[in-house]
Amino acid sequence: MKKDFISIHDLTRYEFFELMDQTKKIKDDPDEYRKKLKNQVLAMIFEKPSLRTRMTFEVGMLELGGKAIYLSPSEIQIGKRETVEDVAHNLERWVDGIMIRTFGHDNVIRLAQAASVPVINALTDLLHPCQAMADFFTLKEHKGNISKIKLAWVGDGNNVCHSLMFAAAKAGCKMSAAVPKGYEPNPEIVRLALEDGKGSDFELIVTNDPLEAVAGADAIYADVWTSMGQEAEKEERLKLFASFQVNEALMSKAKDDCVFMHCLPAHRGEEVTAEVFDGPRSIVFDEAENRLHAQKAIMLALMGK
Ligand code: CP
Ligand code: NVA
């Protein structure tokens, strides 16, 4: 049966740690993997903008011996120009895998159900699993044992927060999320993460108090306050999220060696100060680099022979 990569929730704990190990091997010795996806083609459907995701999937396919084809938001217009299923039944005739960044999570589920080739979720309004895989790999590089860390999320209970919750549950570590009232993570995702974390040391605290969230944290993670597709809410969010900025004062309440993380793109002066973002504890570009290595591991797991 073909495999998809839609949510970290779908992985077993073993598969999660396997992907971490494989990412390390690929990063340490990329030459060993130059022909692993020789002549394979990945279709990349983008309904939202991207720098990192587009570049890392495209470079990743090149470095594995294959090719990626970029389909811009104006091209497919999934669900408008033709149905998700018809898109799947066309693409599966030509390519070996499909990567999709879209709004409704349901589009990815339907695409995966219809397509005979693997489908990779490259961000929906609900989840951003490739990001969270790269982030936990980055945490492993900086902190060692990812089962022993505390990750503090500060900001919107959004797609990136959701996928980090699933990753933390698989890693079996502690995670806290400080969010403004009304911007809590999706309760169903919280429920599933708690289920996933059973039998491990996974702990999840959701609070409206950033100070509570960052106490004892090994990493503080921020994301934009207004995600793609929410542009109309920008002014309102700027006000509501004002006390959720990651600045030196907040960083000083975490562990002394606490690192700062961000999926990018970032807005200096909004969710994070320039001082923190450009400071010595920021590992944001390590995260960006590791998107490449983590996604090569994911593509190999799905498309490799
Ligand atoms: N972090 C991330 O997914 O970046 P892009 O939106 O640029 O792909
Ligand atoms: N939460 C952000 C992540 C961007 C990588 C968004 O969805 O726009």
PDB file of C-alpha atoms and ligand atoms in Angstrom:
ATOM      1  CA  MET A   1       0.000   0.000   0.000  1.00  0.00           C
ATOM      2  CA  LYS A   2       1.299   3.482  -0.806  1.00  0.00           C
ATOM      3  CA  LYS A   3       2.164   5.745   2.100  1.00  0.00           C
ATOM      4  CA  ASP A   4       1.305   9.415   2.576  1.00  0.00           C
ATOM      5  CA  PHE A   5       2.672  12.054   4.935  1.00  0.00           C
ATOM      6  CA  ILE A   6      -0.288  14.081   6.112  1.00  0.00           C
ATOM      7  CA  SER A   7       0.087  14.406   9.868  1.00  0.00           C
ATOM      8  CA  ILE A   8       2.672  13.430  12.480  1.00  0.00           C
ATOM      9  CA  HIS A   9      -0.279  11.950  14.351  1.00  0.00           C
ATOM     10  CA  ASP A  10      -0.344   9.158  11.728  1.00  0.00           C
ATOM     11  CA  LEU A  11       3.231   8.068  12.488  1.00  0.00           C
ATOM     12  CA  THR A  12       4.093   5.467  15.070  1.00  0.00           C
ATOM     13  CA  ARG A  13       6.623   6.591  17.669  1.00  0.00           C
ATOM     14  CA  TYR A  14       9.101   4.243  16.002  1.00  0.00           C
ATOM     15  CA  GLU A  15       8.538   5.827  12.578  1.00  0.00           C
ATOM     16  CA  PHE A  16       8.943   9.305  14.069  1.00  0.00           C
ATOM     17  CA  PHE A  17      12.342   8.458  15.559  1.00  0.00           C
ATOM     18  CA  GLU A  18      13.318   6.555  12.387  1.00  0.00           C
ATOM     19  CA  LEU A  19      12.714   9.704  10.340  1.00  0.00           C
ATOM     20  CA  MET A  20      14.876  11.674  12.801  1.00  0.00           C
ATOM     21  CA  ASP A  21      17.713   9.140  12.390  1.00  0.00           C
ATOM     22  CA  GLN A  22      17.361   9.061   8.620  1.00  0.00           C
ATOM     23  CA  THR A  23      17.444  12.876   8.501  1.00  0.00           C
ATOM     24  CA  LYS A  24      20.756  12.808  10.381  1.00  0.00           C
ATOM     25  CA  LYS A  25      22.234  10.229   7.982  1.00  0.00           C
ATOM     26  CA  ILE A  26      21.165  12.229   4.929  1.00  0.00           C
ATOM     27  CA  LYS A  27      22.478  15.481   6.376  1.00  0.00           C
ATOM     28  CA  ASP A  28      25.846  13.911   7.290  1.00  0.00           C
ATOM     29  CA  ASP A  29      26.398  12.198   3.947  1.00  0.00           C
ATOM     30  CA  PRO A  30      24.225  13.675   1.174  1.00  0.00           C
ATOM     31  CA  ASP A  31      26.363  12.056  -1.548  1.00  0.00           C
ATOM     32  CA  GLU A  32      25.211   8.619  -0.432  1.00  0.00           C
ATOM     33  CA  TYR A  33      21.654   9.569  -1.472  1.00  0.00           C
ATOM     34  CA  ARG A  34      22.284  11.250  -4.854  1.00  0.00           C
ATOM     35  CA  LYS A  35      20.536   8.547  -6.880  1.00  0.00           C
ATOM     36  CA  LYS A  36      17.930   7.303  -4.429  1.00  0.00           C
ATOM     37  CA  LEU A  37      15.024   8.901  -6.317  1.00  0.00           C
ATOM     38  CA  LYS A  38      16.673   8.784  -9.755  1.00  0.00           C
ATOM     39  CA  ASN A  39      14.321   9.953 -12.517  1.00  0.00           C
ATOM     40  CA  GLN A  40      11.386  10.290 -10.126  1.00  0.00           C
ATOM     41  CA  VAL A  41       9.173  13.356 -10.364  1.00  0.00           C
ATOM     42  CA  LEU A  42       7.385  15.241  -7.592  1.00  0.00           C
ATOM     43  CA  ALA A  43       4.462  17.539  -8.426  1.00  0.00           C
ATOM     44  CA  MET A  44       4.295  20.508  -6.050  1.00  0.00           C
ATOM     45  CA  ILE A  45       0.872  22.117  -5.731  1.00  0.00           C
ATOM     46  CA  PHE A  46       1.020  25.538  -4.085  1.00  0.00           C
ATOM     47  CA  GLU A  47      -2.151  27.450  -3.278  1.00  0.00           C
ATOM     48  CA  LYS A  48      -0.301  29.760  -0.867  1.00  0.00           C
ATOM     49  CA  PRO A  49       3.079  31.526  -1.137  1.00  0.00           C
ATOM     50  CA  SER A  50       6.336  29.896  -0.032  1.00  0.00           C
ATOM     51  CA  LEU A  51      10.095  30.360   0.093  1.00  0.00           C
ATOM     52  CA  ARG A  52      11.384  27.541   2.298  1.00  0.00           C
ATOM     53  CA  THR A  53       8.942  24.794   1.380  1.00  0.00           C
ATOM     54  CA  ARG A  54       9.222  25.324  -2.343  1.00  0.00           C
ATOM     55  CA  MET A  55      13.018  25.589  -2.306  1.00  0.00           C
ATOM     56  CA  THR A  56      13.644  22.662   0.039  1.00  0.00           C
ATOM     57  CA  PHE A  57      11.369  20.247  -1.811  1.00  0.00           C
ATOM     58  CA  GLU A  58      12.794  21.283  -5.173  1.00  0.00           C
ATOM     59  CA  VAL A  59      16.434  21.176  -4.045  1.00  0.00           C
ATOM     60  CA  GLY A  60      15.684  17.972  -2.140  1.00  0.00           C
ATOM     61  CA  MET A  61      14.383  16.212  -5.260  1.00  0.00           C
ATOM     62  CA  LEU A  62      17.398  17.439  -7.287  1.00  0.00           C
ATOM     63  CA  GLU A  63      19.805  16.138  -4.648  1.00  0.00           C
ATOM     64  CA  LEU A  64      18.047  12.752  -4.636  1.00  0.00           C
ATOM     65  CA  GLY A  65      18.396  12.443  -8.423  1.00  0.00           C
ATOM     66  CA  GLY A  66      14.845  13.361  -9.332  1.00  0.00           C
ATOM     67  CA  LYS A  67      12.956  16.467 -10.349  1.00  0.00           C
ATOM     68  CA  ALA A  68      10.213  18.648  -8.905  1.00  0.00           C
ATOM     69  CA  ILE A  69       7.614  20.567 -10.876  1.00  0.00           C
ATOM     70  CA  TYR A  70       6.123  23.707  -9.350  1.00  0.00           C
ATOM     71  CA  LEU A  71       2.422  24.378  -9.866  1.00  0.00           C
ATOM     72  CA  SER A  72       1.525  27.928  -8.827  1.00  0.00           C
ATOM     73  CA  PRO A  73      -1.705  29.035  -7.110  1.00  0.00           C
ATOM     74  CA  SER A  74      -3.146  30.327 -10.383  1.00  0.00           C
ATOM     75  CA  GLU A  75      -2.618  27.047 -12.262  1.00  0.00           C
ATOM     76  CA  ILE A  76      -4.571  24.148 -10.765  1.00  0.00           C
ATOM     77  CA  GLN A  77      -7.099  26.102  -8.664  1.00  0.00           C
ATOM     78  CA  ILE A  78      -7.971  22.886  -6.911  1.00  0.00           C
ATOM     79  CA  GLY A  79     -11.711  22.450  -6.397  1.00  0.00           C
ATOM     80  CA  LYS A  80     -12.515  25.420  -8.655  1.00  0.00           C
ATOM     81  CA  ARG A  81     -11.149  24.509 -12.066  1.00  0.00           C
ATOM     82  CA  GLU A  82     -11.565  20.798 -11.395  1.00  0.00           C
ATOM     83  CA  THR A  83     -12.210  18.531  -8.445  1.00  0.00           C
ATOM     84  CA  VAL A  84      -9.501  17.369  -6.051  1.00  0.00           C
ATOM     85  CA  GLU A  85     -10.092  13.788  -7.264  1.00  0.00           C
ATOM     86  CA  ASP A  86      -9.703  14.705 -10.930  1.00  0.00           C
ATOM     87  CA  VAL A  87      -6.443  16.489 -10.108  1.00  0.00           C
ATOM     88  CA  ALA A  88      -5.240  13.311  -8.351  1.00  0.00           C
ATOM     89  CA  HIS A  89      -6.197  11.048 -11.270  1.00  0.00           C
ATOM     90  CA  ASN A  90      -4.312  13.261 -13.725  1.00  0.00           C
ATOM     91  CA  LEU A  91      -1.166  13.747 -11.677  1.00  0.00           C
ATOM     92  CA  GLU A  92      -0.835  10.059 -10.739  1.00  0.00           C
ATOM     93  CA  ARG A  93      -0.437   9.195 -14.447  1.00  0.00           C
ATOM     94  CA  TRP A  94       2.679  11.389 -14.766  1.00  0.00           C
ATOM     95  CA  VAL A  95       4.467  11.720 -11.424  1.00  0.00           C
ATOM     96  CA  ASP A  96       5.757   9.581  -8.548  1.00  0.00           C
ATOM     97  CA  GLY A  97       4.636  11.815  -5.694  1.00  0.00           C
ATOM     98  CA  ILE A  98       2.549  14.898  -4.958  1.00  0.00           C
ATOM     99  CA  MET A  99       3.312  17.651  -2.464  1.00  0.00           C
ATOM    100  CA  ILE A 100       0.496  20.053  -1.647  1.00  0.00           C
ATOM    101  CA  ARG A 101       0.176  23.351   0.240  1.00  0.00           C
ATOM    102  CA  THR A 102      -3.448  24.402   0.482  1.00  0.00           C
ATOM    103  CA  PHE A 103      -6.057  25.991   2.753  1.00  0.00           C
ATOM    104  CA  GLY A 104      -8.588  23.308   3.731  1.00  0.00           C
ATOM    105  CA  HIS A 105      -7.003  20.243   5.311  1.00  0.00           C
ATOM    106  CA  ASP A 106      -9.738  18.173   3.710  1.00  0.00           C
ATOM    107  CA  ASN A 107      -8.187  18.853   0.285  1.00  0.00           C
ATOM    108  CA  VAL A 108      -5.068  16.939   1.331  1.00  0.00           C
ATOM    109  CA  ILE A 109      -7.052  14.024   2.750  1.00  0.00           C
ATOM    110  CA  ARG A 110      -9.152  13.762  -0.411  1.00  0.00           C
ATOM    111  CA  LEU A 111      -6.089  14.052  -2.651  1.00  0.00           C
ATOM    112  CA  ALA A 112      -4.336  11.278  -0.715  1.00  0.00           C
ATOM    113  CA  GLN A 113      -7.419   9.056  -0.821  1.00  0.00           C
ATOM    114  CA  ALA A 114      -7.816   9.502  -4.569  1.00  0.00           C
ATOM    115  CA  ALA A 115      -4.177   9.398  -5.707  1.00  0.00           C
ATOM    116  CA  SER A 116      -2.306   6.145  -6.260  1.00  0.00           C
ATOM    117  CA  VAL A 117       1.003   7.933  -5.555  1.00  0.00           C
ATOM    118  CA  PRO A 118       2.217   9.282  -2.166  1.00  0.00           C
ATOM    119  CA  VAL A 119       0.908  12.668  -1.028  1.00  0.00           C
ATOM    120  CA  ILE A 120       2.871  14.996   1.265  1.00  0.00           C
ATOM    121  CA  ASN A 121       1.213  17.743   3.303  1.00  0.00           C
ATOM    122  CA  ALA A 122       3.277  20.922   2.884  1.00  0.00           C
ATOM    123  CA  LEU A 123       0.955  23.034   5.077  1.00  0.00           C
ATOM    124  CA  THR A 124      -2.768  23.413   5.502  1.00  0.00           C
ATOM    125  CA  ASP A 125      -4.779  25.738   7.728  1.00  0.00           C
ATOM    126  CA  LEU A 126      -4.708  22.893  10.276  1.00  0.00           C
ATOM    127  CA  LEU A 127      -1.187  21.402  10.152  1.00  0.00           C
ATOM    128  CA  HIS A 128       2.411  21.910   9.024  1.00  0.00           C
ATOM    129  CA  PRO A 129       4.012  18.508   9.670  1.00  0.00           C
ATOM    130  CA  CYS A 130       7.183  18.940   7.551  1.00  0.00           C
ATOM    131  CA  GLN A 131       8.011  22.022   9.589  1.00  0.00           C
ATOM    132  CA  ALA A 132       7.618  20.198  12.899  1.00  0.00           C
ATOM    133  CA  MET A 133       9.800  17.271  11.743  1.00  0.00           C
ATOM    134  CA  ALA A 134      12.594  19.695  10.806  1.00  0.00           C
ATOM    135  CA  ASP A 135      12.104  21.557  14.081  1.00  0.00           C
ATOM    136  CA  PHE A 136      12.394  18.480  16.281  1.00  0.00           C
ATOM    137  CA  PHE A 137      15.469  17.421  14.339  1.00  0.00           C
ATOM    138  CA  THR A 138      16.906  20.901  14.994  1.00  0.00           C
ATOM    139  CA  LEU A 139      16.048  20.561  18.676  1.00  0.00           C
ATOM    140  CA  LYS A 140      17.837  17.220  18.735  1.00  0.00           C
ATOM    141  CA  GLU A 141      20.949  18.844  17.251  1.00  0.00           C
ATOM    142  CA  HIS A 142      20.945  21.609  19.842  1.00  0.00           C
ATOM    143  CA  LYS A 143      19.593  19.849  22.923  1.00  0.00           C
ATOM    144  CA  GLY A 144      20.374  16.159  22.490  1.00  0.00           C
ATOM    145  CA  ASN A 145      17.612  14.021  23.943  1.00  0.00           C
ATOM    146  CA  ILE A 146      14.328  15.411  22.593  1.00  0.00           C
ATOM    147  CA  SER A 147      12.350  13.368  25.109  1.00  0.00           C
ATOM    148  CA  LYS A 148      13.753  15.476  27.941  1.00  0.00           C
ATOM    149  CA  ILE A 149      13.053  18.990  26.702  1.00  0.00           C
ATOM    150  CA  LYS A 150      10.355  21.569  27.301  1.00  0.00           C
ATOM    151  CA  LEU A 151       9.175  23.484  24.248  1.00  0.00           C
ATOM    152  CA  ALA A 152       7.181  26.672  24.840  1.00  0.00           C
ATOM    153  CA  TRP A 153       4.933  28.018  22.105  1.00  0.00           C
ATOM    154  CA  VAL A 154       3.978  31.707  22.373  1.00  0.00           C
ATOM    155  CA  GLY A 155       1.335  33.103  20.027  1.00  0.00           C
ATOM    156  CA  ASP A 156      -1.541  31.770  17.941  1.00  0.00           C
ATOM    157  CA  GLY A 157      -2.718  28.174  18.467  1.00  0.00           C
ATOM    158  CA  ASN A 158      -2.260  27.626  14.727  1.00  0.00           C
ATOM    159  CA  ASN A 159      -1.157  25.004  12.187  1.00  0.00           C
ATOM    160  CA  VAL A 160       2.500  25.053  13.249  1.00  0.00           C
ATOM    161  CA  CYS A 161       1.510  24.839  16.921  1.00  0.00           C
ATOM    162  CA  HIS A 162      -0.695  21.822  16.143  1.00  0.00           C
ATOM    163  CA  SER A 163       2.059  19.909  14.347  1.00  0.00           C
ATOM    164  CA  LEU A 164       4.571  20.718  17.080  1.00  0.00           C
ATOM    165  CA  MET A 165       2.077  19.293  19.603  1.00  0.00           C
ATOM    166  CA  PHE A 166       1.938  16.029  17.655  1.00  0.00           C
ATOM    167  CA  ALA A 167       5.739  15.944  17.393  1.00  0.00           C
ATOM    168  CA  ALA A 168       6.134  16.637  21.115  1.00  0.00           C
ATOM    169  CA  ALA A 169       3.685  13.820  21.850  1.00  0.00           C
ATOM    170  CA  LYS A 170       5.711  11.376  19.715  1.00  0.00           C
ATOM    171  CA  ALA A 171       8.967  12.611  21.260  1.00  0.00           C
ATOM    172  CA  GLY A 172       7.401  12.248  24.701  1.00  0.00           C
ATOM    173  CA  CYS A 173       8.561  15.664  25.918  1.00  0.00           C
ATOM    174  CA  LYS A 174       6.919  18.655  27.604  1.00  0.00           C
ATOM    175  CA  MET A 175       5.174  21.359  25.655  1.00  0.00           C
ATOM    176  CA  SER A 176       3.368  24.485  26.759  1.00  0.00           C
ATOM    177  CA  ALA A 177       1.413  26.884  24.611  1.00  0.00           C
ATOM    178  CA  ALA A 178       0.624  30.463  25.652  1.00  0.00           C
ATOM    179  CA  VAL A 179      -2.114  31.875  23.462  1.00  0.00           C
ATOM    180  CA  PRO A 180      -4.539  34.819  23.715  1.00  0.00           C
ATOM    181  CA  LYS A 181      -8.059  33.909  24.824  1.00  0.00           C
ATOM    182  CA  GLY A 182     -10.018  32.669  21.824  1.00  0.00           C
ATOM    183  CA  TYR A 183      -6.880  31.576  19.924  1.00  0.00           C
ATOM    184  CA  GLU A 184      -6.382  28.234  21.663  1.00  0.00           C
ATOM    185  CA  PRO A 185      -5.245  25.240  19.643  1.00  0.00           C
ATOM    186  CA  ASN A 186      -7.980  23.076  18.111  1.00  0.00           C
ATOM    187  CA  PRO A 187      -9.415  20.930  20.964  1.00  0.00           C
ATOM    188  CA  GLU A 188      -9.543  17.828  18.757  1.00  0.00           C
ATOM    189  CA  ILE A 189      -5.817  18.169  17.980  1.00  0.00           C
ATOM    190  CA  VAL A 190      -5.122  18.592  21.701  1.00  0.00           C
ATOM    191  CA  ARG A 191      -7.151  15.449  22.436  1.00  0.00           C
ATOM    192  CA  LEU A 192      -5.338  13.406  19.787  1.00  0.00           C
ATOM    193  CA  ALA A 193      -1.923  14.657  20.930  1.00  0.00           C
ATOM    194  CA  LEU A 194      -2.699  13.666  24.523  1.00  0.00           C
ATOM    195  CA  GLU A 195      -3.731  10.246  23.257  1.00  0.00           C
ATOM    196  CA  ASP A 196      -0.521   9.942  21.217  1.00  0.00           C
ATOM    197  CA  GLY A 197       1.584  10.895  24.216  1.00  0.00           C
ATOM    198  CA  LYS A 198       0.108   8.261  26.523  1.00  0.00           C
ATOM    199  CA  GLY A 199       2.723   5.962  28.025  1.00  0.00           C
ATOM    200  CA  SER A 200       5.454   8.608  27.585  1.00  0.00           C
ATOM    201  CA  ASP A 201       6.468  11.678  29.604  1.00  0.00           C
ATOM    202  CA  PHE A 202       4.478  13.928  27.259  1.00  0.00           C
ATOM    203  CA  GLU A 203       2.855  16.852  29.041  1.00  0.00           C
ATOM    204  CA  LEU A 204       0.845  19.631  27.452  1.00  0.00           C
ATOM    205  CA  ILE A 205      -0.140  22.890  29.108  1.00  0.00           C
ATOM    206  CA  VAL A 206      -2.306  25.445  27.319  1.00  0.00           C
ATOM    207  CA  THR A 207      -2.396  28.801  29.066  1.00  0.00           C
ATOM    208  CA  ASN A 208      -3.089  32.470  28.383  1.00  0.00           C
ATOM    209  CA  ASP A 209       0.033  33.470  30.319  1.00  0.00           C
ATOM    210  CA  PRO A 210       3.364  33.619  28.409  1.00  0.00           C
ATOM    211  CA  LEU A 211       5.326  33.712  31.685  1.00  0.00           C
ATOM    212  CA  GLU A 212       3.774  30.438  32.807  1.00  0.00           C
ATOM    213  CA  ALA A 213       4.500  28.836  29.437  1.00  0.00           C
ATOM    214  CA  VAL A 214       8.180  29.774  29.237  1.00  0.00           C
ATOM    215  CA  ALA A 215       9.149  28.857  32.814  1.00  0.00           C
ATOM    216  CA  GLY A 216      11.857  26.205  32.556  1.00  0.00           C
ATOM    217  CA  ALA A 217      11.695  26.097  28.759  1.00  0.00           C
ATOM    218  CA  ASP A 218      14.584  24.817  26.626  1.00  0.00           C
ATOM    219  CA  ALA A 219      13.123  26.436  23.524  1.00  0.00           C
ATOM    220  CA  ILE A 220      10.660  29.245  22.879  1.00  0.00           C
ATOM    221  CA  TYR A 221       8.858  29.137  19.540  1.00  0.00           C
ATOM    222  CA  ALA A 222       7.044  31.999  17.811  1.00  0.00           C
ATOM    223  CA  ASP A 223       5.146  32.309  14.542  1.00  0.00           C
ATOM    224  CA  VAL A 224       3.428  35.206  12.787  1.00  0.00           C
ATOM    225  CA  TRP A 225       0.252  36.414  14.456  1.00  0.00           C
ATOM    226  CA  THR A 226      -1.614  36.492  11.143  1.00  0.00           C
ATOM    227  CA  SER A 227      -1.244  33.343   9.072  1.00  0.00           C
ATOM    228  CA  MET A 228      -1.699  33.076   5.315  1.00  0.00           C
ATOM    229  CA  GLY A 229      -5.391  33.451   4.519  1.00  0.00           C
ATOM    230  CA  GLN A 230      -6.143  35.524   7.658  1.00  0.00           C
ATOM    231  CA  GLU A 231      -4.959  38.859   6.249  1.00  0.00           C
ATOM    232  CA  ALA A 232      -8.338  40.543   6.902  1.00  0.00           C
ATOM    233  CA  GLU A 233      -7.878  39.975  10.659  1.00  0.00           C
ATOM    234  CA  LYS A 234      -4.423  41.543  10.768  1.00  0.00           C
ATOM    235  CA  GLU A 235      -5.231  44.816  12.602  1.00  0.00           C
ATOM    236  CA  GLU A 236      -7.361  43.076  15.224  1.00  0.00           C
ATOM    237  CA  ARG A 237      -4.698  40.420  15.809  1.00  0.00           C
ATOM    238  CA  LEU A 238      -1.920  43.020  16.185  1.00  0.00           C
ATOM    239  CA  LYS A 239      -3.808  44.408  19.186  1.00  0.00           C
ATOM    240  CA  LEU A 240      -4.892  41.083  20.701  1.00  0.00           C
ATOM    241  CA  PHE A 241      -1.440  39.496  20.477  1.00  0.00           C
ATOM    242  CA  ALA A 242       0.568  42.523  21.662  1.00  0.00           C
ATOM    243  CA  SER A 243       1.430  40.961  25.034  1.00  0.00           C
ATOM    244  CA  PHE A 244       2.591  37.733  23.345  1.00  0.00           C
ATOM    245  CA  GLN A 245       5.769  39.171  21.850  1.00  0.00           C
ATOM    246  CA  VAL A 246       8.946  37.165  22.420  1.00  0.00           C
ATOM    247  CA  ASN A 247      11.501  39.668  23.684  1.00  0.00           C
ATOM    248  CA  GLU A 248      14.594  39.566  25.919  1.00  0.00           C
ATOM    249  CA  ALA A 249      12.437  39.998  29.036  1.00  0.00           C
ATOM    250  CA  LEU A 250      10.448  36.873  28.177  1.00  0.00           C
ATOM    251  CA  MET A 251      13.540  34.899  27.070  1.00  0.00           C
ATOM    252  CA  SER A 252      15.135  35.668  30.457  1.00  0.00           C
ATOM    253  CA  LYS A 253      12.317  33.795  32.231  1.00  0.00           C
ATOM    254  CA  ALA A 254      13.223  30.519  30.502  1.00  0.00           C
ATOM    255  CA  LYS A 255      16.332  28.391  31.031  1.00  0.00           C
ATOM    256  CA  ASP A 256      19.668  30.205  30.596  1.00  0.00           C
ATOM    257  CA  ASP A 257      20.456  28.194  27.484  1.00  0.00           C
ATOM    258  CA  CYS A 258      16.958  28.483  26.008  1.00  0.00           C
ATOM    259  CA  VAL A 259      16.968  28.808  22.208  1.00  0.00           C
ATOM    260  CA  PHE A 260      14.600  30.851  20.067  1.00  0.00           C
ATOM    261  CA  MET A 261      12.742  29.152  17.212  1.00  0.00           C
ATOM    262  CA  HIS A 262      10.513  30.408  14.401  1.00  0.00           C
ATOM    263  CA  CYS A 263       9.204  28.674  11.274  1.00  0.00           C
ATOM    264  CA  LEU A 264       9.641  31.880   9.215  1.00  0.00           C
ATOM    265  CA  PRO A 265       8.775  34.196   7.608  1.00  0.00           C
ATOM    266  CA  ALA A 266       9.052  36.458  10.680  1.00  0.00           C
ATOM    267  CA  HIS A 267       7.976  39.998  11.451  1.00  0.00           C
ATOM    268  CA  ARG A 268      10.546  41.744  13.636  1.00  0.00           C
ATOM    269  CA  GLY A 269       8.849  44.077  16.087  1.00  0.00           C
ATOM    270  CA  GLU A 270       5.639  42.015  16.108  1.00  0.00           C
ATOM    271  CA  GLU A 271       5.817  38.419  17.392  1.00  0.00           C
ATOM    272  CA  VAL A 272       9.558  38.717  18.104  1.00  0.00           C
ATOM    273  CA  THR A 273      11.972  41.575  18.683  1.00  0.00           C
ATOM    274  CA  ALA A 274      14.928  42.021  16.330  1.00  0.00           C
ATOM    275  CA  GLU A 275      17.184  41.603  19.368  1.00  0.00           C
ATOM    276  CA  VAL A 276      15.948  38.045  19.981  1.00  0.00           C
ATOM    277  CA  PHE A 277      15.483  37.084  16.338  1.00  0.00           C
ATOM    278  CA  ASP A 278      18.976  38.240  15.311  1.00  0.00           C
ATOM    279  CA  GLY A 279      20.543  37.339  18.671  1.00  0.00           C
ATOM    280  CA  PRO A 280      22.909  34.516  19.641  1.00  0.00           C
ATOM    281  CA  ARG A 281      20.164  32.192  20.911  1.00  0.00           C
ATOM    282  CA  SER A 282      18.207  32.227  17.679  1.00  0.00           C
ATOM    283  CA  ILE A 283      18.352  28.962  15.710  1.00  0.00           C
ATOM    284  CA  VAL A 284      15.824  29.967  13.068  1.00  0.00           C
ATOM    285  CA  PHE A 285      18.125  29.433  10.076  1.00  0.00           C
ATOM    286  CA  ASP A 286      19.139  25.999  11.339  1.00  0.00           C
ATOM    287  CA  GLU A 287      15.442  25.154  11.254  1.00  0.00           C
ATOM    288  CA  ALA A 288      15.200  26.493   7.704  1.00  0.00           C
ATOM    289  CA  GLU A 289      18.237  24.459   6.594  1.00  0.00           C
ATOM    290  CA  ASN A 290      16.884  21.319   8.199  1.00  0.00           C
ATOM    291  CA  ARG A 291      13.663  21.514   6.207  1.00  0.00           C
ATOM    292  CA  LEU A 292      15.792  20.221   3.325  1.00  0.00           C
ATOM    293  CA  HIS A 293      17.251  17.232   5.162  1.00  0.00           C
ATOM    294  CA  ALA A 294      14.021  16.286   6.954  1.00  0.00           C
ATOM    295  CA  GLN A 295      11.971  16.372   3.750  1.00  0.00           C
ATOM    296  CA  LYS A 296      14.537  14.284   1.898  1.00  0.00           C
ATOM    297  CA  ALA A 297      14.025  11.667   4.618  1.00  0.00           C
ATOM    298  CA  ILE A 298      10.250  11.919   4.230  1.00  0.00           C
ATOM    299  CA  MET A 299      10.398  11.613   0.437  1.00  0.00           C
ATOM    300  CA  LEU A 300      12.708   8.608   0.668  1.00  0.00           C
ATOM    301  CA  ALA A 301      10.389   6.902   3.137  1.00  0.00           C
ATOM    302  CA  LEU A 302       7.437   7.432   0.793  1.00  0.00           C
ATOM    303  CA  MET A 303       8.933   7.225  -2.690  1.00  0.00           C
ATOM    304  CA  GLY A 304      12.157   5.235  -2.210  1.00  0.00           C
ATOM    305  CA  LYS A 305      12.453   1.714  -3.577  1.00  0.00           C
TER     306      LYS A 305
HETATM  307  N1   CP B   1       8.225  27.863   7.133  1.00  0.00           N
HETATM  308  C1   CP B   1       7.714  27.750   5.897  1.00  0.00           C
HETATM  309  O1   CP B   1       6.961  26.826   5.591  1.00  0.00           O
HETATM  310  O2   CP B   1       8.102  28.725   5.029  1.00  0.00           O
HETATM  311  P1   CP B   1       7.470  29.021   3.608  1.00  0.00           P
HETATM  312  O3   CP B   1       6.060  29.493   3.846  1.00  0.00           O
HETATM  313  O4   CP B   1       8.341  30.088   3.000  1.00  0.00           O
HETATM  314  O5   CP B   1       7.481  27.763   2.809  1.00  0.00           O
HETATM  315  N1  NVA B   2       1.278  29.840  10.476  1.00  0.00           N
HETATM  316  C1  NVA B   2       1.944  30.295   9.258  1.00  0.00           C
HETATM  317  C2  NVA B   2       3.092  29.397   8.936  1.00  0.00           C
HETATM  318  C3  NVA B   2       3.861  29.805   7.723  1.00  0.00           C
HETATM  319  C4  NVA B   2       5.003  28.862   7.419  1.00  0.00           C
HETATM  320  C5  NVA B   2       0.937  30.340   8.129  1.00  0.00           C
HETATM  321  O1  NVA B   2       0.173  29.380   7.970  1.00  0.00           O
HETATM  322  O2  NVA B   2       0.928  31.329   7.405  1.00  0.00           O
END
